PDB file of C-alpha atoms in Angstrom:
ATOM      1  CA  UNK L   1       0.000   0.000   0.000  1.00 41.00           C
ATOM      2  CA  UNK L   2       1.332   3.428  -0.928  1.00 35.00           C
ATOM      3  CA  UNK L   3       2.526   5.973   1.639  1.00 35.00           C
ATOM      4  CA  UNK L   4       2.068   8.895  -0.761  1.00 33.00           C
ATOM      5  CA  UNK L   5      -1.269  10.254   0.330  1.00 34.00           C
ATOM      6  CA  UNK L   6      -1.588  13.939   1.079  1.00 32.00           C
ATOM      7  CA  UNK L   7       0.172  17.235   0.696  1.00 32.00           C
ATOM      8  CA  UNK L   8      -0.865  20.590   2.148  1.00 39.00           C
ATOM      9  CA  UNK L   9       0.686  23.692   3.665  1.00 56.00           C
ATOM     10  CA  UNK L  10      -1.720  23.246   6.569  1.00 59.00           C
ATOM     11  CA  UNK L  11      -0.611  20.096   8.458  1.00 64.00           C
ATOM     12  CA  UNK L  12      -4.096  19.554   9.897  1.00 62.00           C
ATOM     13  CA  UNK L  13      -5.756  16.670   8.026  1.00 60.00           C
ATOM     14  CA  UNK L  14      -9.178  16.492   9.694  1.00 60.00           C
ATOM     15  CA  UNK L  15     -10.851  19.174   7.600  1.00 63.00           C
ATOM     16  CA  UNK L  16     -12.017  22.735   8.231  1.00 74.00           C
ATOM     17  CA  UNK L  17     -15.533  22.687   6.761  1.00 77.00           C
ATOM     18  CA  UNK L  18     -18.795  22.769   8.724  1.00 81.00           C
ATOM     19  CA  UNK L  19     -18.686  19.008   9.341  1.00 78.00           C
ATOM     20  CA  UNK L  20     -15.256  19.457  10.908  1.00 80.00           C
ATOM     21  CA  UNK L  21     -16.427  22.412  12.997  1.00 83.00           C
ATOM     22  CA  UNK L  22     -19.430  20.454  14.274  1.00 82.00           C
ATOM     23  CA  UNK L  23     -17.092  17.569  15.164  1.00 83.00           C
ATOM     24  CA  UNK L  24     -14.878  19.939  17.155  1.00 86.00           C
ATOM     25  CA  UNK L  25     -17.926  21.315  18.971  1.00 85.00           C
ATOM     26  CA  UNK L  26     -18.941  17.789  20.003  1.00 88.00           C
ATOM     27  CA  UNK L  27     -15.352  17.022  21.034  1.00 88.00           C
ATOM     28  CA  UNK L  28     -15.235  20.124  23.220  1.00 91.00           C
ATOM     29  CA  UNK L  29     -18.548  19.309  24.899  1.00 92.00           C
ATOM     30  CA  UNK L  30     -17.409  15.744  25.563  1.00 93.00           C
ATOM     31  CA  UNK L  31     -14.171  16.899  27.191  1.00 93.00           C
ATOM     32  CA  UNK L  32     -16.061  19.402  29.349  1.00 94.00           C
ATOM     33  CA  UNK L  33     -18.649  16.779  30.340  1.00 93.00           C
ATOM     34  CA  UNK L  34     -15.890  14.288  31.211  1.00 93.00           C
ATOM     35  CA  UNK L  35     -13.775  16.574  33.399  1.00 95.00           C
ATOM     36  CA  UNK L  36     -16.235  19.232  34.507  1.00 94.00           C
ATOM     37  CA  UNK L  37     -13.805  22.122  34.044  1.00 96.00           C
ATOM     38  CA  UNK L  38     -12.422  24.388  31.350  1.00 97.00           C
ATOM     39  CA  UNK L  39      -9.366  25.261  33.433  1.00 97.00           C
ATOM     40  CA  UNK L  40      -7.929  22.674  35.813  1.00 97.00           C
ATOM     41  CA  UNK L  41      -8.520  23.458  39.526  1.00 96.00           C
ATOM     42  CA  UNK L  42      -4.758  23.610  40.149  1.00 96.00           C
ATOM     43  CA  UNK L  43      -4.730  26.866  38.116  1.00 96.00           C
ATOM     44  CA  UNK L  44      -5.560  29.492  40.714  1.00 91.00           C
ATOM     45  CA  UNK L  45      -7.391  32.503  39.326  1.00 87.00           C
ATOM     46  CA  UNK L  46      -8.471  35.678  41.156  1.00 75.00           C
ATOM     47  CA  UNK L  47     -12.091  35.817  42.291  1.00 71.00           C
ATOM     48  CA  UNK L  48     -12.378  39.617  42.360  1.00 57.00           C
ATOM     49  CA  UNK L  49     -13.686  41.172  39.133  1.00 59.00           C
ATOM     50  CA  UNK L  50     -11.117  43.969  39.253  1.00 61.00           C
ATOM     51  CA  UNK L  51      -8.368  41.358  39.304  1.00 73.00           C
ATOM     52  CA  UNK L  52     -10.006  39.296  36.563  1.00 69.00           C
ATOM     53  CA  UNK L  53      -9.844  42.372  34.334  1.00 75.00           C
ATOM     54  CA  UNK L  54      -6.058  42.022  34.381  1.00 88.00           C
ATOM     55  CA  UNK L  55      -6.118  38.336  33.401  1.00 94.00           C
ATOM     56  CA  UNK L  56      -4.704  37.434  29.998  1.00 96.00           C
ATOM     57  CA  UNK L  57      -5.419  33.933  28.656  1.00 97.00           C
ATOM     58  CA  UNK L  58      -4.353  32.356  25.349  1.00 98.00           C
ATOM     59  CA  UNK L  59      -5.850  29.381  23.526  1.00 98.00           C
ATOM     60  CA  UNK L  60      -3.388  27.928  21.015  1.00 98.00           C
ATOM     61  CA  UNK L  61      -4.765  25.739  18.241  1.00 94.00           C
ATOM     62  CA  UNK L  62      -8.142  27.294  18.980  1.00 94.00           C
ATOM     63  CA  UNK L  63      -9.875  25.879  15.879  1.00 90.00           C
ATOM     64  CA  UNK L  64     -13.471  27.122  16.083  1.00 91.00           C
ATOM     65  CA  UNK L  65     -12.805  29.086  19.266  1.00 93.00           C
ATOM     66  CA  UNK L  66     -15.484  27.178  21.168  1.00 94.00           C
ATOM     67  CA  UNK L  67     -13.301  26.751  24.276  1.00 96.00           C
ATOM     68  CA  UNK L  68     -12.853  30.514  24.357  1.00 96.00           C
ATOM     69  CA  UNK L  69     -16.578  31.092  23.914  1.00 94.00           C
ATOM     70  CA  UNK L  70     -17.308  28.876  26.903  1.00 95.00           C
ATOM     71  CA  UNK L  71     -14.602  30.521  29.015  1.00 96.00           C
ATOM     72  CA  UNK L  72     -16.046  33.995  28.417  1.00 94.00           C
ATOM     73  CA  UNK L  73     -19.100  32.845  30.351  1.00 93.00           C
ATOM     74  CA  UNK L  74     -16.949  31.922  33.364  1.00 93.00           C
ATOM     75  CA  UNK L  75     -14.499  34.831  33.117  1.00 93.00           C
ATOM     76  CA  UNK L  76     -16.319  37.633  31.269  1.00 91.00           C
ATOM     77  CA  UNK L  77     -13.793  40.259  32.386  1.00 91.00           C
ATOM     78  CA  UNK L  78     -10.665  38.399  31.271  1.00 94.00           C
ATOM     79  CA  UNK L  79      -8.802  39.164  28.048  1.00 96.00           C
ATOM     80  CA  UNK L  80      -8.671  35.990  25.949  1.00 97.00           C
ATOM     81  CA  UNK L  81      -6.720  35.586  22.703  1.00 97.00           C
ATOM     82  CA  UNK L  82      -7.173  32.648  20.337  1.00 97.00           C
ATOM     83  CA  UNK L  83      -4.467  31.496  17.920  1.00 97.00           C
ATOM     84  CA  UNK L  84      -4.411  28.953  15.119  1.00 95.00           C
ATOM     85  CA  UNK L  85      -2.387  28.370  11.963  1.00 91.00           C
ATOM     86  CA  UNK L  86      -5.679  28.791  10.050  1.00 87.00           C
ATOM     87  CA  UNK L  87      -8.561  31.212  10.595  1.00 88.00           C
ATOM     88  CA  UNK L  88     -10.988  29.254   8.384  1.00 84.00           C
ATOM     89  CA  UNK L  89     -13.108  28.040  11.309  1.00 87.00           C
ATOM     90  CA  UNK L  90     -13.205  31.249  13.345  1.00 89.00           C
ATOM     91  CA  UNK L  91     -16.628  32.690  14.187  1.00 89.00           C
ATOM     92  CA  UNK L  92     -17.221  36.439  13.848  1.00 89.00           C
ATOM     93  CA  UNK L  93     -15.043  37.895  16.584  1.00 85.00           C
ATOM     94  CA  UNK L  94     -17.791  40.216  17.853  1.00 87.00           C
ATOM     95  CA  UNK L  95     -19.835  37.181  18.934  1.00 91.00           C
ATOM     96  CA  UNK L  96     -17.363  36.671  21.774  1.00 91.00           C
ATOM     97  CA  UNK L  97     -17.323  40.258  23.018  1.00 89.00           C
ATOM     98  CA  UNK L  98     -14.746  43.045  23.199  1.00 92.00           C
ATOM     99  CA  UNK L  99     -12.243  41.147  25.377  1.00 94.00           C
ATOM    100  CA  UNK L 100     -11.596  38.387  22.813  1.00 96.00           C
ATOM    101  CA  UNK L 101      -9.288  38.424  19.801  1.00 96.00           C
ATOM    102  CA  UNK L 102      -8.701  35.689  17.201  1.00 96.00           C
ATOM    103  CA  UNK L 103      -5.446  35.700  15.229  1.00 95.00           C
ATOM    104  CA  UNK L 104      -3.205  33.430  13.174  1.00 95.00           C
ATOM    105  CA  UNK L 105      -0.066  31.891  14.681  1.00 96.00           C
ATOM    106  CA  UNK L 106       2.218  29.008  13.763  1.00 95.00           C
ATOM    107  CA  UNK L 107       3.321  27.703  17.165  1.00 96.00           C
ATOM    108  CA  UNK L 108       6.115  25.661  15.516  1.00 94.00           C
ATOM    109  CA  UNK L 109       7.903  28.841  14.397  1.00 95.00           C
ATOM    110  CA  UNK L 110       9.887  31.277  16.572  1.00 96.00           C
ATOM    111  CA  UNK L 111       7.584  33.087  18.968  1.00 96.00           C
ATOM    112  CA  UNK L 112       6.798  36.716  18.024  1.00 97.00           C
ATOM    113  CA  UNK L 113       8.351  39.155  20.507  1.00 97.00           C
ATOM    114  CA  UNK L 114       4.994  40.728  21.317  1.00 97.00           C
ATOM    115  CA  UNK L 115       3.730  37.404  22.734  1.00 98.00           C
ATOM    116  CA  UNK L 116       6.651  36.794  25.083  1.00 97.00           C
ATOM    117  CA  UNK L 117       5.660  36.799  28.760  1.00 97.00           C
ATOM    118  CA  UNK L 118       2.153  38.046  27.980  1.00 97.00           C
ATOM    119  CA  UNK L 119      -0.211  35.471  29.489  1.00 97.00           C
ATOM    120  CA  UNK L 120      -1.303  34.225  32.900  1.00 96.00           C
ATOM    121  CA  UNK L 121      -2.651  31.002  31.343  1.00 97.00           C
ATOM    122  CA  UNK L 122      -1.999  29.254  28.035  1.00 98.00           C
ATOM    123  CA  UNK L 123      -4.302  26.433  26.944  1.00 98.00           C
ATOM    124  CA  UNK L 124      -3.743  23.893  24.165  1.00 97.00           C
ATOM    125  CA  UNK L 125      -5.322  20.576  23.239  1.00 94.00           C
ATOM    126  CA  UNK L 126      -5.267  17.749  20.729  1.00 91.00           C
ATOM    127  CA  UNK L 127      -2.013  18.231  18.831  1.00 91.00           C
ATOM    128  CA  UNK L 128      -1.626  14.475  18.335  1.00 83.00           C
ATOM    129  CA  UNK L 129      -1.955  14.707  14.542  1.00 81.00           C
ATOM    130  CA  UNK L 130       0.572  17.528  14.078  1.00 82.00           C
ATOM    131  CA  UNK L 131       3.150  17.522  16.899  1.00 88.00           C
ATOM    132  CA  UNK L 132       5.870  14.867  16.693  1.00 86.00           C
ATOM    133  CA  UNK L 133       8.473  13.388  19.003  1.00 89.00           C
ATOM    134  CA  UNK L 134      10.982  15.542  17.113  1.00 89.00           C
ATOM    135  CA  UNK L 135       9.272  18.926  17.528  1.00 93.00           C
ATOM    136  CA  UNK L 136       7.089  18.760  20.638  1.00 94.00           C
ATOM    137  CA  UNK L 137       9.820  20.492  22.675  1.00 95.00           C
ATOM    138  CA  UNK L 138       9.621  23.437  20.269  1.00 96.00           C
ATOM    139  CA  UNK L 139       5.919  23.720  21.032  1.00 96.00           C
ATOM    140  CA  UNK L 140       6.326  23.445  24.816  1.00 97.00           C
ATOM    141  CA  UNK L 141       9.135  26.019  24.813  1.00 97.00           C
ATOM    142  CA  UNK L 142       7.056  28.461  22.787  1.00 98.00           C
ATOM    143  CA  UNK L 143       4.049  27.976  25.071  1.00 98.00           C
ATOM    144  CA  UNK L 144       6.277  28.532  28.099  1.00 98.00           C
ATOM    145  CA  UNK L 145       7.632  31.660  26.412  1.00 98.00           C
ATOM    146  CA  UNK L 146       4.095  33.067  26.184  1.00 98.00           C
ATOM    147  CA  UNK L 147       3.629  32.789  29.954  1.00 98.00           C
ATOM    148  CA  UNK L 148       4.225  35.500  32.523  1.00 96.00           C
ATOM    149  CA  UNK L 149       6.402  34.459  35.478  1.00 96.00           C
ATOM    150  CA  UNK L 150       4.194  32.197  37.575  1.00 96.00           C
ATOM    151  CA  UNK L 151       1.826  31.575  34.660  1.00 96.00           C
ATOM    152  CA  UNK L 152       0.287  28.172  33.942  1.00 97.00           C
ATOM    153  CA  UNK L 153       0.144  25.923  30.870  1.00 98.00           C
ATOM    154  CA  UNK L 154      -2.720  23.444  30.433  1.00 98.00           C
ATOM    155  CA  UNK L 155      -2.376  20.777  27.723  1.00 98.00           C
ATOM    156  CA  UNK L 156      -5.222  18.328  26.983  1.00 97.00           C
ATOM    157  CA  UNK L 157      -4.447  15.334  24.779  1.00 94.00           C
ATOM    158  CA  UNK L 158      -5.827  12.021  23.542  1.00 88.00           C
ATOM    159  CA  UNK L 159      -3.758   8.894  24.184  1.00 86.00           C
ATOM    160  CA  UNK L 160      -5.031   6.684  21.361  1.00 80.00           C
ATOM    161  CA  UNK L 161      -2.084   5.446  19.306  1.00 73.00           C
ATOM    162  CA  UNK L 162      -0.335   3.755  22.235  1.00 74.00           C
ATOM    163  CA  UNK L 163      -3.256   1.338  22.523  1.00 77.00           C
ATOM    164  CA  UNK L 164      -2.485  -0.231  19.150  1.00 77.00           C
ATOM    165  CA  UNK L 165       0.406  -2.261  17.683  1.00 75.00           C
ATOM    166  CA  UNK L 166       2.965  -0.705  15.363  1.00 79.00           C
ATOM    167  CA  UNK L 167       1.719  -2.813  12.463  1.00 85.00           C
ATOM    168  CA  UNK L 168      -1.647  -4.425  11.751  1.00 85.00           C
ATOM    169  CA  UNK L 169      -2.406  -7.844  10.346  1.00 87.00           C
ATOM    170  CA  UNK L 170      -5.148  -8.457   7.790  1.00 87.00           C
ATOM    171  CA  UNK L 171      -7.006 -10.465  10.410  1.00 88.00           C
ATOM    172  CA  UNK L 172      -7.085  -7.533  12.864  1.00 90.00           C
ATOM    173  CA  UNK L 173     -10.252  -5.566  13.591  1.00 90.00           C
ATOM    174  CA  UNK L 174     -10.888  -2.492  11.384  1.00 91.00           C
ATOM    175  CA  UNK L 175     -10.089   0.008  14.155  1.00 89.00           C
ATOM    176  CA  UNK L 176      -6.624  -1.524  14.489  1.00 90.00           C
ATOM    177  CA  UNK L 177      -6.089  -1.613  10.717  1.00 91.00           C
ATOM    178  CA  UNK L 178      -7.142   2.013  10.237  1.00 89.00           C
ATOM    179  CA  UNK L 179      -5.159   3.263  13.242  1.00 84.00           C
ATOM    180  CA  UNK L 180      -2.012   1.496  12.055  1.00 86.00           C
ATOM    181  CA  UNK L 181      -2.533   2.947   8.582  1.00 85.00           C
ATOM    182  CA  UNK L 182      -2.594   6.391  10.211  1.00 82.00           C
ATOM    183  CA  UNK L 183       0.992   5.805  11.308  1.00 81.00           C
ATOM    184  CA  UNK L 184       1.971   6.431   7.682  1.00 80.00           C
ATOM    185  CA  UNK L 185       0.175   9.804   7.776  1.00 78.00           C
ATOM    186  CA  UNK L 186       0.810  11.208  11.235  1.00 75.00           C
ATOM    187  CA  UNK L 187       3.995  11.815  13.241  1.00 72.00           C
ATOM    188  CA  UNK L 188       5.281   9.628  16.049  1.00 79.00           C
ATOM    189  CA  UNK L 189       3.466  10.603  19.242  1.00 80.00           C
ATOM    190  CA  UNK L 190       5.253   8.804  22.062  1.00 84.00           C
ATOM    191  CA  UNK L 191       5.458  12.263  23.662  1.00 89.00           C
ATOM    192  CA  UNK L 192       1.787  12.022  24.697  1.00 89.00           C
ATOM    193  CA  UNK L 193       2.704   9.461  27.359  1.00 88.00           C
ATOM    194  CA  UNK L 194       5.526  11.653  28.644  1.00 92.00           C
ATOM    195  CA  UNK L 195       3.946  15.122  28.828  1.00 94.00           C
ATOM    196  CA  UNK L 196       5.105  15.687  32.428  1.00 96.00           C
ATOM    197  CA  UNK L 197       8.690  14.917  31.376  1.00 96.00           C
ATOM    198  CA  UNK L 198       8.312  17.214  28.355  1.00 95.00           C
ATOM    199  CA  UNK L 199       7.152  20.020  30.661  1.00 97.00           C
ATOM    200  CA  UNK L 200       9.995  19.444  33.116  1.00 97.00           C
ATOM    201  CA  UNK L 201      12.611  19.388  30.356  1.00 96.00           C
ATOM    202  CA  UNK L 202      11.452  22.882  29.413  1.00 96.00           C
ATOM    203  CA  UNK L 203      11.653  24.101  33.018  1.00 97.00           C
ATOM    204  CA  UNK L 204       7.973  23.944  33.935  1.00 98.00           C
ATOM    205  CA  UNK L 205       6.855  22.699  37.348  1.00 98.00           C
ATOM    206  CA  UNK L 206       4.182  20.012  36.863  1.00 98.00           C
ATOM    207  CA  UNK L 207       1.155  20.852  39.026  1.00 98.00           C
ATOM    208  CA  UNK L 208      -0.992  17.892  38.019  1.00 97.00           C
ATOM    209  CA  UNK L 209      -1.232  15.081  35.488  1.00 97.00           C
ATOM    210  CA  UNK L 210      -4.580  13.363  34.969  1.00 95.00           C
ATOM    211  CA  UNK L 211      -5.570  10.438  32.736  1.00 94.00           C
ATOM    212  CA  UNK L 212      -9.163   9.269  32.370  1.00 93.00           C
ATOM    213  CA  UNK L 213     -10.887   6.784  30.088  1.00 92.00           C
ATOM    214  CA  UNK L 214     -14.133   8.151  28.596  1.00 91.00           C
ATOM    215  CA  UNK L 215     -17.097   7.424  30.839  1.00 93.00           C
ATOM    216  CA  UNK L 216     -19.341   4.662  29.452  1.00 93.00           C
ATOM    217  CA  UNK L 217     -22.202   7.117  28.842  1.00 93.00           C
ATOM    218  CA  UNK L 218     -19.933   9.027  26.413  1.00 92.00           C
ATOM    219  CA  UNK L 219     -18.514   6.054  24.498  1.00 91.00           C
ATOM    220  CA  UNK L 220     -21.052   6.321  21.674  1.00 91.00           C
ATOM    221  CA  UNK L 221     -20.488  10.028  20.882  1.00 90.00           C
ATOM    222  CA  UNK L 222     -16.714   9.587  21.235  1.00 90.00           C
ATOM    223  CA  UNK L 223     -16.895   6.712  18.756  1.00 89.00           C
ATOM    224  CA  UNK L 224     -18.897   8.840  16.343  1.00 90.00           C
ATOM    225  CA  UNK L 225     -16.615  11.861  16.734  1.00 88.00           C
ATOM    226  CA  UNK L 226     -13.678   9.592  15.897  1.00 86.00           C
ATOM    227  CA  UNK L 227     -15.414   8.122  12.824  1.00 90.00           C
ATOM    228  CA  UNK L 228     -16.268  11.594  11.493  1.00 87.00           C
ATOM    229  CA  UNK L 229     -12.599  12.561  11.795  1.00 85.00           C
ATOM    230  CA  UNK L 230     -11.536   9.365  10.054  1.00 86.00           C
ATOM    231  CA  UNK L 231     -13.956  10.061   7.208  1.00 88.00           C
ATOM    232  CA  UNK L 232     -12.296  13.474   6.731  1.00 85.00           C
ATOM    233  CA  UNK L 233      -8.899  11.775   6.518  1.00 85.00           C
ATOM    234  CA  UNK L 234     -10.267   9.348   3.942  1.00 84.00           C
ATOM    235  CA  UNK L 235     -11.396  12.268   1.798  1.00 83.00           C
ATOM    236  CA  UNK L 236      -7.834  13.578   1.379  1.00 82.00           C
ATOM    237  CA  UNK L 237      -6.095  10.271   0.625  1.00 86.00           C
ATOM    238  CA  UNK L 238      -4.777  10.649  -2.903  1.00 88.00           C
ATOM    239  CA  UNK L 239      -3.962   7.063  -3.834  1.00 90.00           C
ATOM    240  CA  UNK L 240      -7.216   5.543  -5.134  1.00 94.00           C
ATOM    241  CA  UNK L 241      -6.383   1.993  -4.043  1.00 94.00           C
ATOM    242  CA  UNK L 242      -5.660   3.236  -0.535  1.00 91.00           C
ATOM    243  CA  UNK L 243      -8.808   5.349  -0.517  1.00 91.00           C
ATOM    244  CA  UNK L 244     -11.016   2.380  -1.471  1.00 94.00           C
ATOM    245  CA  UNK L 245      -9.389   0.137   1.171  1.00 92.00           C
ATOM    246  CA  UNK L 246      -9.680   2.870   3.809  1.00 90.00           C
ATOM    247  CA  UNK L 247     -13.371   3.525   3.163  1.00 94.00           C
ATOM    248  CA  UNK L 248     -14.142  -0.199   3.369  1.00 94.00           C
ATOM    249  CA  UNK L 249     -12.393  -0.466   6.737  1.00 93.00           C
ATOM    250  CA  UNK L 250     -14.140   2.711   7.932  1.00 92.00           C
ATOM    251  CA  UNK L 251     -17.541   1.233   7.084  1.00 94.00           C
ATOM    252  CA  UNK L 252     -16.632  -1.924   9.017  1.00 94.00           C
ATOM    253  CA  UNK L 253     -15.432   0.142  11.998  1.00 92.00           C
ATOM    254  CA  UNK L 254     -18.684   2.132  11.982  1.00 92.00           C
ATOM    255  CA  UNK L 255     -20.733  -1.087  12.004  1.00 94.00           C
ATOM    256  CA  UNK L 256     -18.667  -2.458  14.890  1.00 91.00           C
ATOM    257  CA  UNK L 257     -19.130   0.802  16.809  1.00 90.00           C
ATOM    258  CA  UNK L 258     -22.892   0.598  16.219  1.00 90.00           C
ATOM    259  CA  UNK L 259     -22.833  -2.816  17.885  1.00 91.00           C
ATOM    260  CA  UNK L 260     -20.980  -1.467  20.934  1.00 88.00           C
ATOM    261  CA  UNK L 261     -17.311  -1.942  20.039  1.00 86.00           C
ATOM    262  CA  UNK L 262     -15.039   0.720  21.574  1.00 83.00           C
ATOM    263  CA  UNK L 263     -11.382   1.462  22.265  1.00 82.00           C
ATOM    264  CA  UNK L 264     -10.179   1.690  25.866  1.00 79.00           C
ATOM    265  CA  UNK L 265      -8.138   4.887  25.449  1.00 87.00           C
ATOM    266  CA  UNK L 266      -7.520   7.862  27.767  1.00 89.00           C
ATOM    267  CA  UNK L 267      -7.840  11.600  27.863  1.00 93.00           C
ATOM    268  CA  UNK L 268      -4.730  13.256  29.289  1.00 94.00           C
ATOM    269  CA  UNK L 269      -4.471  16.612  31.083  1.00 97.00           C
ATOM    270  CA  UNK L 270      -1.091  18.037  32.078  1.00 97.00           C
ATOM    271  CA  UNK L 271      -0.747  21.337  33.950  1.00 98.00           C
ATOM    272  CA  UNK L 272       2.556  23.115  34.479  1.00 98.00           C
ATOM    273  CA  UNK L 273       3.716  26.397  35.986  1.00 97.00           C
ATOM    274  CA  UNK L 274       6.507  28.729  34.978  1.00 98.00           C
ATOM    275  CA  UNK L 275       8.907  29.924  37.663  1.00 95.00           C
ATOM    276  CA  UNK L 276       8.356  33.375  39.052  1.00 83.00           C
TER     277      UNK L 276
END
């Protein structure tokens, strides 16, 4: 099977149309329902409104900006800036009020001077399809660089790939076959299982590290969110033989999911603090 599948300046392969935006909305709501917080309790924020007015929070890889929209309801006085390599999924900025801005940023490139030491909190999630073992330290260092002294970084991730073998057999279930095929498309992500070590290597104090399997009541929507993302990947596979094989396996995986098949994976939350 060919490994020549996609090419794009934007490394994100899961689409940016309205299907993709709806998928991200469901993903966000599932994460919030699972954990019950937008910002981890170890991140101490001021309760007084006058102090909240001084808060500066960044969301990197903001996508549709839905996390920001939710946070404005909890911290309406805070200044919140969203960044992504693409602005294709941004809502009209005025929908989120005068304290929110949405801009473009490539977090893999050197950090712009104006963002250095600017934020009390930086939030990021689900970089598993774009950050690799080779460049994750670049990302963590840039996120740390955005923090004020004493500021906190919250990273939410999905530990999926570690649950599967490096290579699939033809007799394996379709989830295993598709996931192993993804290894030819996505970078190595062993870093997901070592986020605390990645934080510490960059000089961040780890405040908490949480892993949770999706609650049983959320298995069905998580399955469906995953399948929608896989369908988007299938759409951009260039090799026609691969595309046909992939869509057949996807249909089989969807049927298995309908019957109650699921993957025992974990959500990961790592929180770190910058000295100061």
